[in-house]
């Protein structure tokens, strides 16, 4: 079956602009995660959804970052007033359920470049 | 102190040798431990997970966990050039998030 998909694969924007990054999880997966990966670093947790609700948003760096998952499937990560430091690869992952014992499957990521 | 620490490498081993990758973590409440492989420009893919102290073997891969020492390792036997990648250690607790180390870059030389 299809894996996790993310669009766009690359996004170049200017400082101060608004961007939306989309994640389409594996069908049937109730848990969805967003991570950010900077060059030479491991993925950094941002937010976790169980169904439609954000069960844990403790990783969002500030209030410029927001994510939604209105129907419990596709999720959108929204970044307002982008800054150069937001440049990174944004990874989405999904799993059958939440909790520490469920394997997370990663999408290909969106490479965001803020000029 | 970082929550999950790995040697950044690069770690270089000859083809056919055993590659040993190490990881330490700070949260004693951690319950599950994962090793992901990430090729350059690609997303992480799961290789192994381990929940209990001891060893877990899957093909050429063996994960070892010592919760008392807060240490987890990955051994790759009969290393192949195709194993050349960055290996990410990840740790999860009841909080549903997964904390990653910075990764160890492994090069297997033919």
Short mmCIF file of C-alpha atoms in Angstrom, two decimals:
data_model
loop_
_atom_site.label_atom_id
_atom_site.label_comp_id
_atom_site.label_asym_id
_atom_site.label_seq_id
_atom_site.Cartn_x
_atom_site.Cartn_y
_atom_site.Cartn_z
CA UNK A 1 0.00 0.00 0.00
CA UNK A 2 0.96 3.64 -0.21
CA UNK A 3 3.29 5.04 2.39
CA UNK A 4 3.25 8.42 4.04
CA UNK A 5 3.28 11.19 1.48
CA UNK A 6 4.25 14.82 1.95
CA UNK A 7 3.82 17.84 -0.26
CA UNK A 8 5.54 19.84 -1.48
CA UNK A 9 8.87 18.04 -1.57
CA UNK A 10 10.66 21.38 -1.65
CA UNK A 11 9.51 24.82 -0.61
CA UNK A 12 11.48 28.02 -0.99
CA UNK A 13 10.05 31.13 0.61
CA UNK A 14 11.11 34.54 1.76
CA UNK A 15 11.56 35.62 5.32
CA UNK A 16 8.28 36.75 6.83
CA UNK A 17 6.05 34.69 4.54
CA UNK A 18 3.47 32.08 5.53
CA UNK A 19 3.86 28.44 4.50
CA UNK A 20 1.77 25.29 4.73
CA UNK A 21 3.21 21.79 4.62
CA UNK A 22 0.96 18.82 4.02
CA UNK A 23 1.14 15.24 5.25
CA UNK A 24 -0.99 12.32 4.09
CA UNK A 25 -0.51 9.38 6.48
CA UNK A 26 -0.85 5.69 5.79
CA UNK A 27 -4.52 4.79 5.56
CA UNK A 28 -5.87 3.62 8.89
CA UNK A 29 -3.08 5.08 10.98
CA UNK A 30 -4.61 7.06 13.84
CA UNK A 31 -1.39 8.61 15.12
CA UNK A 32 0.47 11.28 13.20
CA UNK A 33 3.71 13.03 14.13
CA UNK A 34 5.60 16.03 12.82
CA UNK A 35 9.38 16.32 13.19
CA UNK A 36 11.95 18.84 12.02
CA UNK A 37 15.43 17.78 10.98
CA UNK A 38 18.28 20.21 10.57
CA UNK A 39 21.48 19.31 8.73
CA UNK A 40 23.62 16.90 10.74
CA UNK A 41 20.99 16.44 13.43
CA UNK A 42 18.40 13.84 14.23
CA UNK A 43 14.69 14.56 13.82
CA UNK A 44 13.29 16.88 16.49
CA UNK A 45 9.76 16.17 17.71
CA UNK A 46 7.23 18.93 17.07
CA UNK A 47 3.69 17.63 17.58
CA UNK A 48 1.68 14.41 17.88
CA UNK A 49 -1.94 13.86 16.83
CA UNK A 50 -4.17 11.05 17.97
CA UNK A 51 -7.14 11.23 15.65
CA UNK A 52 -8.16 14.85 15.15
CA UNK A 53 -6.71 16.23 18.35
CA UNK A 54 -3.20 17.37 19.13
CA UNK A 55 -2.31 15.06 22.01
CA UNK A 56 1.13 16.57 22.52
CA UNK A 57 2.33 19.86 21.02
CA UNK A 58 5.20 20.37 23.44
CA UNK A 59 7.78 20.35 20.65
CA UNK A 60 6.42 23.33 18.72
CA UNK A 61 9.16 25.96 19.08
CA UNK A 62 6.87 29.01 19.35
CA UNK A 63 3.44 30.33 18.45
CA UNK A 64 4.42 30.86 14.81
CA UNK A 65 4.01 27.10 14.37
CA UNK A 66 0.60 25.48 14.26
CA UNK A 67 -0.72 22.18 12.97
CA UNK A 68 -4.17 20.79 12.27
CA UNK A 69 -5.69 17.45 11.39
CA UNK A 70 -9.39 18.28 11.02
CA UNK A 71 -10.66 14.91 9.80
CA UNK A 72 -8.18 12.64 11.49
CA UNK A 73 -6.27 11.88 8.33
CA UNK A 74 -4.37 14.58 6.40
CA UNK A 75 -2.46 17.06 8.51
CA UNK A 76 -1.14 20.51 7.70
CA UNK A 77 1.76 22.18 9.46
CA UNK A 78 1.49 25.94 9.25
CA UNK A 79 4.35 28.36 9.84
CA UNK A 80 3.69 32.08 10.08
CA UNK A 81 6.23 34.86 9.60
CA UNK A 82 8.94 32.43 8.57
CA UNK A 83 12.49 33.02 9.72
CA UNK A 84 15.77 31.80 8.23
CA UNK A 85 16.21 29.53 11.24
CA UNK A 86 13.07 27.65 10.19
CA UNK A 87 14.96 26.20 7.23
CA UNK A 88 15.05 22.42 7.68
CA UNK A 89 13.50 19.20 6.45
CA UNK A 90 10.06 18.73 7.95
CA UNK A 91 9.23 15.05 8.39
CA UNK A 92 5.84 13.53 8.99
CA UNK A 93 5.34 10.05 10.42
CA UNK A 94 2.30 7.93 11.17
CA UNK A 95 1.59 4.80 13.19
CA UNK A 96 -1.35 2.51 13.98
CA UNK A 97 -1.70 3.97 17.43
CA UNK A 98 0.09 6.24 19.80
CA UNK A 99 2.32 5.30 22.66
CA UNK A 100 5.90 4.13 22.82
CA UNK A 101 5.46 0.71 21.21
CA UNK A 102 4.09 1.57 17.81
CA UNK A 103 6.42 1.75 14.82
CA UNK A 104 6.42 5.12 13.14
CA UNK A 105 6.63 5.22 9.36
CA UNK A 106 8.21 8.33 7.93
CA UNK A 107 7.33 10.26 4.82
CA UNK A 108 9.95 11.63 2.40
CA UNK A 109 9.90 15.06 4.04
CA UNK A 110 9.50 18.62 2.85
CA UNK A 111 12.70 20.63 2.52
CA UNK A 112 11.89 24.20 3.57
CA UNK A 113 14.31 26.96 2.67
CA UNK A 114 13.69 30.45 4.01
CA UNK A 115 15.70 33.08 2.17
CA UNK B 1 23.32 17.17 28.40
CA UNK B 2 21.41 15.95 25.37
CA UNK B 3 18.60 13.48 25.97
CA UNK B 4 19.97 10.97 23.47
CA UNK B 5 23.66 10.94 22.68
CA UNK B 6 25.52 9.20 19.88
CA UNK B 7 29.03 9.48 18.51
CA UNK B 8 28.67 11.43 15.29
CA UNK B 9 31.39 9.43 13.57
CA UNK B 10 32.19 8.88 10.89
CA UNK B 11 32.67 5.24 11.76
CA UNK B 12 34.52 3.35 9.07
CA UNK B 13 34.70 -0.45 8.88
CA UNK B 14 35.86 -2.81 6.14
CA UNK B 15 33.36 -4.92 4.30
CA UNK B 16 32.57 -8.10 6.23
CA UNK B 17 33.50 -6.64 9.62
CA UNK B 18 31.21 -5.97 12.58
CA UNK B 19 30.04 -2.39 12.99
CA UNK B 20 29.19 -1.34 16.55
CA UNK B 21 27.00 1.71 17.12
CA UNK B 22 26.35 3.09 20.58
CA UNK B 23 23.76 5.32 22.19
CA UNK B 24 23.12 6.62 25.70
CA UNK B 25 19.95 8.30 26.97
CA UNK B 26 19.12 10.41 29.99
CA UNK B 27 15.43 9.68 30.72
CA UNK B 28 15.16 6.68 33.06
CA UNK B 29 11.44 6.49 32.23
CA UNK B 30 12.18 5.55 28.64
CA UNK B 31 10.36 2.42 27.59
CA UNK B 32 11.17 1.68 23.98
CA UNK B 33 14.27 2.05 21.91
CA UNK B 34 14.64 2.19 18.17
CA UNK B 35 17.37 2.16 15.58
CA UNK B 36 16.65 3.92 12.30
CA UNK B 37 18.79 3.98 9.19
CA UNK B 38 18.83 7.13 7.09
CA UNK B 39 20.45 7.32 3.69
CA UNK B 40 21.58 10.73 2.54
CA UNK B 41 18.61 12.79 1.40
CA UNK B 42 16.12 10.13 2.43
CA UNK B 43 13.78 9.69 5.37
CA UNK B 44 14.53 7.42 8.34
CA UNK B 45 13.55 3.77 8.10
CA UNK B 46 13.20 1.46 11.08
CA UNK B 47 15.76 -1.31 11.45
CA UNK B 48 15.24 -2.59 14.98
CA UNK B 49 13.29 -1.90 18.13
CA UNK B 50 13.91 -3.28 21.60
CA UNK B 51 11.92 -2.95 24.81
CA UNK B 52 13.58 -5.33 27.28
CA UNK B 53 17.05 -5.62 28.68
CA UNK B 54 19.30 -7.96 26.76
CA UNK B 55 19.89 -8.74 23.14
CA UNK B 56 17.53 -8.91 20.20
CA UNK B 57 18.68 -10.35 16.91
CA UNK B 58 17.22 -9.87 13.44
CA UNK B 59 19.32 -11.19 10.59
CA UNK B 60 22.65 -9.38 10.56
CA UNK B 61 21.47 -6.87 13.16
CA UNK B 62 21.57 -7.20 16.94
CA UNK B 63 20.23 -4.58 19.32
CA UNK B 64 21.43 -4.58 22.91
CA UNK B 65 19.74 -2.75 25.77
CA UNK B 66 20.98 -2.08 29.29
CA UNK B 67 18.47 0.06 31.15
CA UNK B 68 20.56 0.23 34.32
CA UNK B 69 23.37 1.84 32.34
CA UNK B 70 20.93 3.73 30.07
CA UNK B 71 22.71 2.34 27.09
CA UNK B 72 21.57 0.82 23.82
CA UNK B 73 23.69 -0.43 20.97
CA UNK B 74 23.37 -1.83 17.47
CA UNK B 75 25.72 -4.41 16.02
CA UNK B 76 25.84 -5.01 12.28
CA UNK B 77 27.54 -8.26 11.34
CA UNK B 78 29.08 -8.93 7.94
CA UNK B 79 28.85 -5.23 7.08
CA UNK B 80 28.13 -4.43 3.45
CA UNK B 81 28.79 -1.23 1.48
CA UNK B 82 25.00 -0.86 1.25
CA UNK B 83 24.93 -0.47 5.04
CA UNK B 84 26.72 2.87 4.63
CA UNK B 85 24.29 5.40 6.06
CA UNK B 86 23.55 7.44 9.17
CA UNK B 87 22.13 5.39 12.03
CA UNK B 88 19.76 7.18 14.36
CA UNK B 89 19.04 6.04 17.89
CA UNK B 90 15.56 6.98 19.13
CA UNK B 91 14.01 6.66 22.57
CA UNK B 92 10.35 6.84 23.54
CA UNK B 93 8.52 7.11 26.83
CA UNK B 94 4.86 7.38 27.78
CA UNK B 95 4.81 10.86 26.35
CA UNK B 96 4.19 9.57 22.81
CA UNK B 97 7.06 11.54 21.39
CA UNK B 98 10.29 10.01 20.19
CA UNK B 99 13.63 11.61 20.97
CA UNK B 100 16.40 11.09 18.43
CA UNK B 101 20.13 11.27 18.73
CA UNK B 102 22.11 13.20 16.14
CA UNK B 103 23.08 9.97 14.41
CA UNK B 104 26.29 8.11 13.67
CA UNK B 105 27.55 8.10 10.10
CA UNK B 106 28.75 4.65 9.09
CA UNK B 107 30.93 3.95 6.06
CA UNK B 108 31.59 0.37 4.98
CA UNK B 109 34.59 0.20 2.67
CA UNK B 110 34.71 -2.51 -0.01
#
